[in-house]
XYZ file of C-alpha atoms in Angstrom:
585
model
C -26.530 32.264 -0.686
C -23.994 33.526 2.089
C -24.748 35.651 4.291
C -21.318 37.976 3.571
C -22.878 41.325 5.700
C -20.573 43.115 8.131
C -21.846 41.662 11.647
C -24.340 39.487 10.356
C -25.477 36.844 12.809
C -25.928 39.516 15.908
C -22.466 38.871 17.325
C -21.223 42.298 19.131
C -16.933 41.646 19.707
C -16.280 43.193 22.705
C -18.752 39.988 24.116
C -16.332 37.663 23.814
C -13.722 37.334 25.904
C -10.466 35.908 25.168
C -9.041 32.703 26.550
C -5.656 32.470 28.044
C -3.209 30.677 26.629
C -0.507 28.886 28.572
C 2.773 30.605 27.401
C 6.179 28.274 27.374
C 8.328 28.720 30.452
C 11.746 26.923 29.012
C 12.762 25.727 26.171
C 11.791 21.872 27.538
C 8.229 23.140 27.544
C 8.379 25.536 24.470
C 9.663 22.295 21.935
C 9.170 19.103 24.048
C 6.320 19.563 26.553
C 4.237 22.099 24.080
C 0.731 22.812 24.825
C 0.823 24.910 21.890
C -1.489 23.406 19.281
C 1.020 24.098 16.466
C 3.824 22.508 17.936
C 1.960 19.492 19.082
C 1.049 19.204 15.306
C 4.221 18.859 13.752
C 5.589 16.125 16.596
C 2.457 14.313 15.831
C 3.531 14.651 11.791
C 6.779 14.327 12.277
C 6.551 10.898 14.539
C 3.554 9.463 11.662
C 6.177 10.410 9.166
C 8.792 8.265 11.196
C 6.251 5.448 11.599
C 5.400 5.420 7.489
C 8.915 5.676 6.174
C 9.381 2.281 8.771
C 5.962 1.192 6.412
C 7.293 2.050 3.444
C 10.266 0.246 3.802
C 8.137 -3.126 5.019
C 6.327 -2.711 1.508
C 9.473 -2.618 0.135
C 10.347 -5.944 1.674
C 7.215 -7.913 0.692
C 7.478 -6.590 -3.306
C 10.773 -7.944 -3.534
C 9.504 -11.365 -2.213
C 6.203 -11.267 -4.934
C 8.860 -10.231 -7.671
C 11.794 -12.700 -6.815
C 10.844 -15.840 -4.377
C 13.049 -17.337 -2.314
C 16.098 -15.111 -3.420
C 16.556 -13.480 0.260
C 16.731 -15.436 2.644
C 15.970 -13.377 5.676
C 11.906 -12.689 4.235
C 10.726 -16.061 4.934
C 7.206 -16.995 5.243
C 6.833 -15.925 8.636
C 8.629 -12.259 8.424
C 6.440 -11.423 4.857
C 3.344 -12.041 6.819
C 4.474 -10.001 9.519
C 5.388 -6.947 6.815
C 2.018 -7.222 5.680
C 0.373 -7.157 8.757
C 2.642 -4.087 10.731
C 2.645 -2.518 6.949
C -1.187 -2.434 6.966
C -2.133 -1.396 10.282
C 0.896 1.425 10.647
C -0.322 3.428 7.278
C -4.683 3.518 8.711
C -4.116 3.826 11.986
C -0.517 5.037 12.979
C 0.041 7.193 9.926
C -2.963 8.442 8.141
C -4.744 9.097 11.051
C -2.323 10.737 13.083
C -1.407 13.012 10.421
C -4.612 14.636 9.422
C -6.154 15.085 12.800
C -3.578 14.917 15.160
C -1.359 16.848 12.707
C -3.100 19.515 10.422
C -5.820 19.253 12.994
C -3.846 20.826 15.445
C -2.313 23.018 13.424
C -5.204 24.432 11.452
C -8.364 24.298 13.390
C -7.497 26.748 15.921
C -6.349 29.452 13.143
C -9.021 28.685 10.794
C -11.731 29.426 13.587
C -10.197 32.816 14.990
C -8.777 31.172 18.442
C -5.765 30.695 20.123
C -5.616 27.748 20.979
C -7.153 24.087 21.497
C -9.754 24.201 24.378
C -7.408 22.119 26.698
C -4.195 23.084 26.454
C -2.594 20.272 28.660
C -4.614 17.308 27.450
C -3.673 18.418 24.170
C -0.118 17.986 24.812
C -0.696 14.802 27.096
C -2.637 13.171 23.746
C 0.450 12.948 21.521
C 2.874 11.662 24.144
C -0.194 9.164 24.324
C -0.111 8.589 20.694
C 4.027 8.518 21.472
C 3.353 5.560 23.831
C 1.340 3.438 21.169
C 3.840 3.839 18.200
C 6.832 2.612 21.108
C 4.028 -0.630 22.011
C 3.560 -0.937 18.256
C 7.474 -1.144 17.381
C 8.187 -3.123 20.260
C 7.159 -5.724 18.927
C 10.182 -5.933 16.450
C 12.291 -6.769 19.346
C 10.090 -9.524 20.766
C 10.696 -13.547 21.143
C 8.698 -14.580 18.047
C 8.790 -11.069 16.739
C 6.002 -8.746 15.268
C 2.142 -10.159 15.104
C 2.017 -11.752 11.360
C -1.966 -12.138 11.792
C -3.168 -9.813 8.818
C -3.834 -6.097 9.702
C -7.056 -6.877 10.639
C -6.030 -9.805 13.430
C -9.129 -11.914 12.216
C -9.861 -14.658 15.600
C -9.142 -17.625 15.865
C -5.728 -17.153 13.715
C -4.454 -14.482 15.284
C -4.239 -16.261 18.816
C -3.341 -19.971 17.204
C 0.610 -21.186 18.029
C 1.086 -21.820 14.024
C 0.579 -17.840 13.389
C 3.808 -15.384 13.732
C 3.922 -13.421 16.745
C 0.761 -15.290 18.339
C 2.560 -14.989 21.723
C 3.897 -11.690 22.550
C 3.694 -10.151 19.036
C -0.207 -10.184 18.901
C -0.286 -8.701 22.836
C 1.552 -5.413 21.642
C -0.466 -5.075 18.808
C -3.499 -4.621 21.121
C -2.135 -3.284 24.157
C -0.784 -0.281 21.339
C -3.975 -0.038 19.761
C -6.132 0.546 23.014
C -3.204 3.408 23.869
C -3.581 4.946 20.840
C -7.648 5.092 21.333
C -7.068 6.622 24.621
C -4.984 9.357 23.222
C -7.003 9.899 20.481
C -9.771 10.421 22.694
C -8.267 12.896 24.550
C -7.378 14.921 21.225
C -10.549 14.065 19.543
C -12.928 15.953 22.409
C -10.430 18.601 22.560
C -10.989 19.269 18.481
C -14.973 19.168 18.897
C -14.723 21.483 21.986
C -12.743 23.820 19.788
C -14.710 24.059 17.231
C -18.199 24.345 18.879
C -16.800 26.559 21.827
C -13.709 28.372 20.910
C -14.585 30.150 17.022
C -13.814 33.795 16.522
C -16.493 36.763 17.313
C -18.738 36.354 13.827
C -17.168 33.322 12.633
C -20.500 31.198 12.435
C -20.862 27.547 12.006
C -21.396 28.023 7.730
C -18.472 30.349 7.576
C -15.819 27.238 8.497
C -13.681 26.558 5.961
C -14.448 23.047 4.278
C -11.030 21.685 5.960
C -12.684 22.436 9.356
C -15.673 20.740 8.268
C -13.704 17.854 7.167
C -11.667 17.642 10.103
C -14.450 18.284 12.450
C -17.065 15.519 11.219
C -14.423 12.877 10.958
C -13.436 13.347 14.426
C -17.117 12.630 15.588
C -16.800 9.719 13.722
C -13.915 8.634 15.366
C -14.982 9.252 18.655
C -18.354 6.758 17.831
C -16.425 4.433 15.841
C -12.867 3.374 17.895
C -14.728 2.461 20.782
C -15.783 -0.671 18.486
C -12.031 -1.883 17.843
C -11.694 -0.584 21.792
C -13.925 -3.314 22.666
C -12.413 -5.799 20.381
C -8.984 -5.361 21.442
C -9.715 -5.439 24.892
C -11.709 -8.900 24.284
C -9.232 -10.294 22.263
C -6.573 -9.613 24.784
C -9.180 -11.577 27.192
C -9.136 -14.405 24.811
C -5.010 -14.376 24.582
C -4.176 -13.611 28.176
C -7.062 -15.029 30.278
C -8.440 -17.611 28.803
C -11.797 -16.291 27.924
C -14.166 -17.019 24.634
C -15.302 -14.226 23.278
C -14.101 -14.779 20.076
C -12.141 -18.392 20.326
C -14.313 -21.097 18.988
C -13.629 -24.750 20.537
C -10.645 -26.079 18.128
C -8.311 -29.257 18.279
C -4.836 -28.293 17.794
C -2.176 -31.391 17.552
C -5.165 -33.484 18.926
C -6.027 -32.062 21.319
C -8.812 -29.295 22.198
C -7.933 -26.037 23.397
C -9.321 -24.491 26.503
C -11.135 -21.608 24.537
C -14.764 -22.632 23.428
C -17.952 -21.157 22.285
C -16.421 -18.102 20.866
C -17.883 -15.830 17.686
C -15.009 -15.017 15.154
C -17.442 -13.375 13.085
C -18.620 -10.995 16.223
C -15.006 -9.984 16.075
C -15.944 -9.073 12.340
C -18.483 -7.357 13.136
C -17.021 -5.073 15.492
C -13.750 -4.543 13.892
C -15.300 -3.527 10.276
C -17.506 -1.457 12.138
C -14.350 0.691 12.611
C -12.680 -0.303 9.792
C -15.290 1.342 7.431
C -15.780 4.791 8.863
C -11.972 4.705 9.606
C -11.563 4.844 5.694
C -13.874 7.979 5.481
C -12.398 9.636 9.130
C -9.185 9.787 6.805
C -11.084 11.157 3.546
C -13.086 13.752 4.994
C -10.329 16.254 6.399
C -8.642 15.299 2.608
C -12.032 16.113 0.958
C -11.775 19.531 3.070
C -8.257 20.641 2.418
C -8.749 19.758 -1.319
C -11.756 21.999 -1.757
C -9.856 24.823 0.215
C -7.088 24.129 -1.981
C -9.067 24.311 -5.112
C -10.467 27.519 -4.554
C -7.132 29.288 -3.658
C -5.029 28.147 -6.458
C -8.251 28.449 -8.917
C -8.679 31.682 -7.642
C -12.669 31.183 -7.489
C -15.484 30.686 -5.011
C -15.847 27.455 -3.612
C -19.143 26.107 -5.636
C -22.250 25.027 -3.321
C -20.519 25.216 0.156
C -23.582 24.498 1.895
C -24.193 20.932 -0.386
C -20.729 20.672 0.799
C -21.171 20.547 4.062
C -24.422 18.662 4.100
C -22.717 16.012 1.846
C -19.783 15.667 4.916
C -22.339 15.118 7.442
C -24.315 12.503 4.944
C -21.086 11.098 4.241
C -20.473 10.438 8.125
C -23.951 9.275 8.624
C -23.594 6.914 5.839
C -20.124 5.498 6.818
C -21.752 3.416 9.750
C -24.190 2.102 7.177
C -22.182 -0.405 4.992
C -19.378 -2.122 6.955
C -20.978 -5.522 6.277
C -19.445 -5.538 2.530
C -16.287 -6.340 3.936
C -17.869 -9.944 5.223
C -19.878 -10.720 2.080
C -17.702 -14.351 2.149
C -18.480 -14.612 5.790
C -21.631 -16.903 4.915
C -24.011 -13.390 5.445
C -27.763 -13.550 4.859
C -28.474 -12.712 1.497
C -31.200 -9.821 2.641
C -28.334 -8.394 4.834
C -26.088 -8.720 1.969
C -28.848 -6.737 -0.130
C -29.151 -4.252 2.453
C -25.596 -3.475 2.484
C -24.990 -3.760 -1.249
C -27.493 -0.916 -1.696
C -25.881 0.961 1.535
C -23.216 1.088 -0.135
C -23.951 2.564 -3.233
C -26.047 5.197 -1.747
C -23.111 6.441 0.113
C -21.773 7.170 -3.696
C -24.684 10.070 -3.728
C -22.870 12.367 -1.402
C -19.461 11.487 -2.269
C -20.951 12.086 -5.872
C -21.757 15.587 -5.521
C -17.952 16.798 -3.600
C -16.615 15.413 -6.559
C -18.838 17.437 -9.055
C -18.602 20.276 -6.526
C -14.692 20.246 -7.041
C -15.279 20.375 -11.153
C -17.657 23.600 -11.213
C -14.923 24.899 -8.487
C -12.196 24.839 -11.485
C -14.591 25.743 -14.413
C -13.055 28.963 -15.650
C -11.530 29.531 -12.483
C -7.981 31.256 -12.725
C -6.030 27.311 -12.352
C -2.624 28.347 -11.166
C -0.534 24.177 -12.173
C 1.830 24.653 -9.067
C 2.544 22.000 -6.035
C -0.985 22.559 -4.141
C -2.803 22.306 -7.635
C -1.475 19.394 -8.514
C -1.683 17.451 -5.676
C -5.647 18.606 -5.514
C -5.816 17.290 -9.218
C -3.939 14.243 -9.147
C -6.499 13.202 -5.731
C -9.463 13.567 -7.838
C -8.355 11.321 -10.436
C -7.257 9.103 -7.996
C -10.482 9.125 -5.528
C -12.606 8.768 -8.452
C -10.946 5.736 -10.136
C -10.409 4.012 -6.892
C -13.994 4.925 -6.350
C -15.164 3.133 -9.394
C -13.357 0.244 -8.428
C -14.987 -0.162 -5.248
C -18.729 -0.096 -7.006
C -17.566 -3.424 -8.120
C -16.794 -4.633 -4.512
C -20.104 -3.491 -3.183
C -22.007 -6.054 -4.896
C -22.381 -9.287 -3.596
C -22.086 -11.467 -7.017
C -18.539 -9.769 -8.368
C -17.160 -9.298 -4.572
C -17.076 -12.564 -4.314
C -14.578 -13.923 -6.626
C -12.814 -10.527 -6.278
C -12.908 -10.455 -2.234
C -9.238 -12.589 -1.998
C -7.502 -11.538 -4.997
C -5.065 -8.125 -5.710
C -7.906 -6.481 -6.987
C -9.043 -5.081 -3.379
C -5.418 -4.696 -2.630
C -5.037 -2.071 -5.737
C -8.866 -0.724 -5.036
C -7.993 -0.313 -1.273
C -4.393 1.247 -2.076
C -6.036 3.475 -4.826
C -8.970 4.949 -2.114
C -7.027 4.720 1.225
C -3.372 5.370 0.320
C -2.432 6.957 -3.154
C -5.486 9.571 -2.822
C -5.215 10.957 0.610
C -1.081 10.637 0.693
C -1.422 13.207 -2.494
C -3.879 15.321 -0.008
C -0.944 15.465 2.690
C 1.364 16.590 -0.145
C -0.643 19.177 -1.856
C -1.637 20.345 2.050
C 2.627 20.390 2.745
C 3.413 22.787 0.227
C 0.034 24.549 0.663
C 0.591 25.661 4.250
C 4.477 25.773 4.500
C 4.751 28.639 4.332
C 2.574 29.252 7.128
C 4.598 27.002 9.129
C 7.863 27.894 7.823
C 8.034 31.409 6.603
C 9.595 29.895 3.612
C 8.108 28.781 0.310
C 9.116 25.120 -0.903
C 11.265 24.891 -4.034
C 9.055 24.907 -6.482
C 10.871 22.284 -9.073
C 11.892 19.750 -6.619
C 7.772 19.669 -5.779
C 6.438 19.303 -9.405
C 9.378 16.484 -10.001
C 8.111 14.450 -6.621
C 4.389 15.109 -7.953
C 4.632 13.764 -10.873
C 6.817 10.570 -10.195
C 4.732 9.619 -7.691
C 1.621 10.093 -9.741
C 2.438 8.675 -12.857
C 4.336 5.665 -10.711
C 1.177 4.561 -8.538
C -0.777 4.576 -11.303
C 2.071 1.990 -13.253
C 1.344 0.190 -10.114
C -1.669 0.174 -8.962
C -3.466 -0.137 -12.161
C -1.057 -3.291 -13.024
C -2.143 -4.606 -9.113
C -6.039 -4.176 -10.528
C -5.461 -6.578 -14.054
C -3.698 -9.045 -11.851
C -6.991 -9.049 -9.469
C -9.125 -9.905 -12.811
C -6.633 -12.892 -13.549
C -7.176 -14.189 -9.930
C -3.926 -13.485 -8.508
C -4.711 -14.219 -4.569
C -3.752 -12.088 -2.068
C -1.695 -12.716 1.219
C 0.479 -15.094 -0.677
C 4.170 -15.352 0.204
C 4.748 -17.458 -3.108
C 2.526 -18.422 -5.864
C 4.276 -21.388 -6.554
C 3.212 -22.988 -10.155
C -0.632 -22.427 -9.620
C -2.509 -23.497 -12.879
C -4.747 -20.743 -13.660
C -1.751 -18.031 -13.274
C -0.174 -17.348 -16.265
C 4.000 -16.886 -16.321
C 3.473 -12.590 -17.774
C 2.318 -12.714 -14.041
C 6.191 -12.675 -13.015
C 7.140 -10.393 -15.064
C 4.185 -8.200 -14.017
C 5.269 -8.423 -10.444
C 8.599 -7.621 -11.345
C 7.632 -4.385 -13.578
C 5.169 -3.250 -10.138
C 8.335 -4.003 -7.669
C 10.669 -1.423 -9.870
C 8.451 1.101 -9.697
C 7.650 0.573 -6.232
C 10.965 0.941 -5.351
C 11.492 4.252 -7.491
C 8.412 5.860 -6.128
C 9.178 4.879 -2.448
C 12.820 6.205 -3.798
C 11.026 9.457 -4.607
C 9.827 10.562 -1.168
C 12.858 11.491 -0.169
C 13.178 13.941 -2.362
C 9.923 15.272 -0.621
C 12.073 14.888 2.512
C 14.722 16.727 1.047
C 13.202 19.850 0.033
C 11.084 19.898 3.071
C 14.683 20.373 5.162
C 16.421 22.392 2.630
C 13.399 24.470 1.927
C 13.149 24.970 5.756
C 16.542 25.948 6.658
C 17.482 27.690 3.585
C 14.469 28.235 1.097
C 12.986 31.449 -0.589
C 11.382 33.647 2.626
C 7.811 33.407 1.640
C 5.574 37.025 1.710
C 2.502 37.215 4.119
C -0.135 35.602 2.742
C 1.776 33.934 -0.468
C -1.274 32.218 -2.225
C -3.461 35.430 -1.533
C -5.714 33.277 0.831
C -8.879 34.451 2.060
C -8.707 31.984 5.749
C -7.785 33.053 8.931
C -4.622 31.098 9.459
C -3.002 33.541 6.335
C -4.182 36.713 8.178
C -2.057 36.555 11.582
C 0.242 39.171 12.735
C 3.587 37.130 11.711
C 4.074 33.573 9.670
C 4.997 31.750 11.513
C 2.568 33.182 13.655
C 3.529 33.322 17.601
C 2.148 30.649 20.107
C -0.942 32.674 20.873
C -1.850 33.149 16.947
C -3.104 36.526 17.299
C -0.703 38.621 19.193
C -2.899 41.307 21.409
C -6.119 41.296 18.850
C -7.651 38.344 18.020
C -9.548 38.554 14.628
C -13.283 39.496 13.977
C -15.063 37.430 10.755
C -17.369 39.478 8.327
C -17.457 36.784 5.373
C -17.352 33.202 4.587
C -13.943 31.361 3.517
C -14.455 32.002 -0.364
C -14.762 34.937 -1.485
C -12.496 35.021 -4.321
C -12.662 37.223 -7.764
C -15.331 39.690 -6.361
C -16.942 41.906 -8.554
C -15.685 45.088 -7.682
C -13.068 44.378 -4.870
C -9.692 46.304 -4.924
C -8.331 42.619 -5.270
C -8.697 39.137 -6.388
C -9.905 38.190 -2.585
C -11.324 39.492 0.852
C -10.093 37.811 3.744
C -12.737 36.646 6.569
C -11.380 39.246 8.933
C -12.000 42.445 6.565
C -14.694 44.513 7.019
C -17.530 44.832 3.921
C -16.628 48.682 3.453
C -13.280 47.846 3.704
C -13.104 45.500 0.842
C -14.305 47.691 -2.191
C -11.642 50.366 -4.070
C-alpha cells in the first residue's frame, strides 16, 4: 500500500528552502540562451525533430532503391550505404535520445517533483548547445570530399577505416568527433537530471510518490551515464586508429598488395564495447516511454496505476538487466558457446521484468473509465507494438534461430518494431498529452486520431511484411538483390507494396506537424488541468506555467501520483498537492 497520509514521511515545509532561479534578462536569454528547463526542452525537441525529418527522408531514399533498382541515378551504391548508416545512427542517438531526456526530461522532471528548476541552471543550457554542436559535426559530413560515413550505424572496424568504404576519410572522422560531443553534452544534462531528482523534489514528495515517467526518465539516465562512456572509449580509439595510426582495433590487412601500417588490432573488442552501449541504449529510450505510458494510462483510464511499487522495482531490474545481454548481438562473431548460453538465458530473463509493466498496464485499463482520445491511443497502439516486437526478439535471443536470422530483414523489422514504431507512438501520445501544458491550447482532436491511426495501421503493413521477408532470407544491407536463387520474384512486389506505404506514413507526419503549429497558434484554449490530472506539472499557477513553475508558493505533496476514482472524493481525482481533509465532500 501507499502511504497517502497528510505529512507522512516527517517532512515539516517551512524546512525547505527554495532555490533561486535565474530569471531571463532579454529576450536573447529568455528564447536563445534559456536556462529555463522548459525552454531548453523544446530546442532540444524541436532540433531532434529537425534531425529525424532529415532521417526520415534518408529512409525514404533507400526504400525507393529496394523497390525500384537502378531507376535513380543519384542513390548509387555508395550514397544507399551512407542513408543507411546516417539513417540509423540519427533516429538512437540524435533523435530518440534527445527527445525523451533532453526533451520531456527537461520539461517534466522539474514539475513532476515540486521544483523550479534543474539543479544547474547554466550547464543545463550549455548541454543542448552541446548537443547543438554534435548534430552540426553529424551533418557536416554531407558537405564533405567523399561525403557522409557509409560504414553501417554501428561503424564495425576494420571496414569503417578501409579506402573501399564511403566516407572512410573525412566522413567516418565526423561521425566520431560528433558522437564524443554529443556524450559530453549529455553528460552535462544527464548529472543535472539525477541531481534533480535526488536533491531538488518538493517538501513531502518522497522517492515512491514519483510519477512512473520520473522513474522512467530517472533510471535510464543512470544508465546512460554508465553506458556512453563505452562508445566514449570506442570512438575516441577508433579516431586513434583513423588519425594516428594506432591498433586498437585495425588488424594487420593487405590492401592492393600491400600491408597496411595498422596491426594487431581486436575488431571484436570494438564489438564488445560498442554493444555494450548499444543494448542499454535500446532500454535508456524505453524506460522514460514505459513511464509516460503508465502515467498516461491511468489519466485517460481514469484509475489507479496497478502495483506502482512492482513498477518501479521492475525499472530498476530492467536497468540492471540491460548490461547483462549485449553479447546476443555477436552470436555470429565466432562466441564461446557457454558465453553464448549465458547470454541466451540473460536475455530472456530480462523478459521477467519487462513481463510484469506490460501486465501492470492491462490491470491499469481493466474496468477503468478508457477515454479512446489522442493520449489513449498512442498508449494502446505502444503496447501492441512493444509486445509484438518483443516476441520477435525471443527468437533473436537464442543462439540456434539468431543465426540464420542475424543478416536478414527480420532484425531490421524486429529492431524497427522495439526501437522505432513503439517509442515514436510514446512521443506522440506524450505530444498531445502534455500540450496543453506547454501550449495552453488543446490539439485538434480529429487531425490526431487521423495521424494515429495511419501511422499505426501503416507500420504494421510494413513492418510485419519486413518480418515474412526475414523468414524467406531476404539479406539485409543490400543495395540490390540482383537475381539471387533462393529469393522468389513476390519479393519485388513485396518491396514495392512496403515502399508505398512508407512513403504515405512518412507523408503522414506532417500532418502531426501541422496541427502541432495550427493547434499552437490558433487551437481551442485548453482549461487548467484538461485531462483532470492528479501530477504536479497540471497543478501550477498558470499553463503555460511561468519560468519559475510555481510563482511565490511552491507546492507541498500529501499523496502519490494515482489517486484516481476515490471512494468518497468530491471528484474523480486528488492532486499530489491537496491536503487529505481537503479532498473528501
Amino acid at each position: 500500500m501507499v502511504d497517502v497520509r497528510a505529512g507522512a514521511g516527517g517532512f515539516h515545509p517551512e524546512d525547505f528552502e527554495e532555490e533561486e532561479v535565474p530569471h531571463p534578462r532579454s529576450w536573447w536569454t529568455k528564447y536563445v540562451f534559456s536556462q529555463d528547463a522548459k525552454v531548453v526542452a523544446l530546442q532540444y525537441a524541436g532540433t531532434a525533430v529537425f534531425v529525424g525529418l532529415i532521417a526520415l527522408v534518408l529512409s525514404w531514399l533507400m526504400r525507393l532503391q529496394l523497390a525500384f533498382p537502378g531507376a535513380f541515378a543519384f542513390i548509387d551504391a555508395d550514397h544507399y550505404y551512407q542513408f543507411i548508416t546516417m539513417h540509423g545512427m540519427m533516429m538512437v542517438v540524435y533523435v530518440l535520445t534527445a527527445i525523451f531526456l533532453g526533451g520531456f526530461g527537461n520539461y517534466l522532471i522539474p514539475l513532476m517533483i515540486g521544483a523550479r528548476d534543474m539543479a544547474f541552471p547554466f550547464i543545463n543550457m550549455l548541454s543542448y548547445w552541446t548537443y547543438l554542436l554534435a548534430v552540426l559535426v553529424l551533418l557536416s559530413g554531407f558537405f564533405l570530399p567523399g561525403g557522409p560515413t557509409g560504414a553501417g550505424w554501428t561503424l564495425y572496424p576494420p571496414q569503417a577505416l578501409l579506402a573501399g568504404t564511403p566516407g572512410s576519410s573525412y566522413g567516418i572522422v565526423v561521425m566520431f568527433v560528433s558522437l564524443v560531443i554529443f556524450i559530453a553534452g549529455f553528460t552535462m544534462g544527464g548529472l543535472n537530471y539525477v541531481v534533480t531528482v535526488l536533491q531538488l523534489r518538493a517538501p513531502g514528495m518522497t522517492m515512491m510518490r514519483l510519477p512512473m515517467t520520473v522513474w522512467g526518465i530517472f533510471i535510464a539516465t543512470i544508465m546512460a551515464l554508465l553506458a556512453f562512456p563505452g562508445l566514449l572509449v570506442a570512438s575516441l580509439m577508433m579516431l586513434c586508429d583513423r588519425l594516428l595510426g594506432a591498433s586498437f582495433f585495425m588488424p594487420a590487412i593487405v590492401q592492393d598488395g600491400a600491408p597496411l601500417a595498422n596491426a594487431g588490432g581486436s575488431p571484436i573488442l570494438y564489438q564488445h564495447l560498442f554493444w555494450f552501449f548499444g543494448h542499454p541504449e535500446v532500454y535508456i529510450v524505453a524506460l522514460p516511454a514505459f513511464g509516460i505510458v503508465a502515467d498516461l494510462l491511468s489519466t485517460h483510464a481514469r484509475k489507479n496505476l496497478f502495483g506502482y511499487r512492482l513498477m518501479v522495482w521492475a525499472t530498476i531490474a530492467i536497468g540492471v538487466l540491460s548490461f547483462m545481454v549485449w553479447g546476443h548481438h555477436m552470436f555470429i562473431s565466432g562466441m564461446n558457446p557457454i558465453f553464448g548460453f549465458f547470454f541466451a538465458t540473460s536475455t530472456l530473463l530480462i523478459a521477467i521484468p519487462t513481463a510484469i509493466k506490460v501486465y501492470n498496464w492491462i490491470f491499469t485499463l481493466w474496468r477503468g473509465d478508457i477515454h479512446l482520445n489522442p493520449p489513449m491511443l498512442y498508449s494502446l497502439g505502444f503496447i501492441v507494438t512493444f509486445v509484438v516486437g518483443g516476441l520477435t526478439g525471443l527468437f533473436l535471443g537464442n543462439v540456434v534461430v539468431d543465426v540464420p536470422l542475424n543478416s536478414t530483414l527480420f532484425v531490421v523489422a524486429h529492431f524497427h518494431m522495439v526501437m522505432g514504431v513503439a517509442p515514436i507512438l510514446v512521443i506522440f501520445g506524450a505530444i498531445s498529452h502534455w500540450f496543453p501544458l506547454m501550449s495552453g491550447r488543446m490539439l485538434h482532436d480529429g487531425l490526431a486520431k487521423l495521424h494515429f491511426w495511419i501511422t499505426f495501421l501503416g507500420t504494421y503493413f510494413i513492418f510485419f511484411t519486413m518480418h515474412y521477408l526475414g523468414v524467406l532470407g531476404v539479406p539485409r544491407r543490400y543495395y540490390d538483390l540482383g537475381q539471387t536463387a533462393f529469393i522468389p520474384p513476390s519479393v519485388a512486389a513485396l518491396n514495392i507494396a512496403i515502399t508505398v506505404v512508407a512513403l504515405i506514413v512518412g507523408a503522414a507526419q506532417f500532418v502531426l506537424i501541422y496541427n502541432f503549429i495550427r493547434s499552437w497558434r490558433h487551437g481551442e484554449a485548453a482549461k487548467p488541468n484538461p485531462w483532470g490530472a492528479t501530477t504536479l506539472e497540471w497543478q501550477t499557477p498558470e499553463m503555460p506555467p511561468p519560468h519559475d513553475n510555481w510563482g511565490k508558493q511552491a507546492p507541498t505533496v500529501y499523496r502519490w501520483a494515482y489517486d484516481y476514482s476515490v471512494p468518497g472524493a468530491d471528484r474523480d481525482f486528488i492532486p499530489q498537492n491537496q491536503p487529505e481533509q481537503g479532498a473528501r465532500a
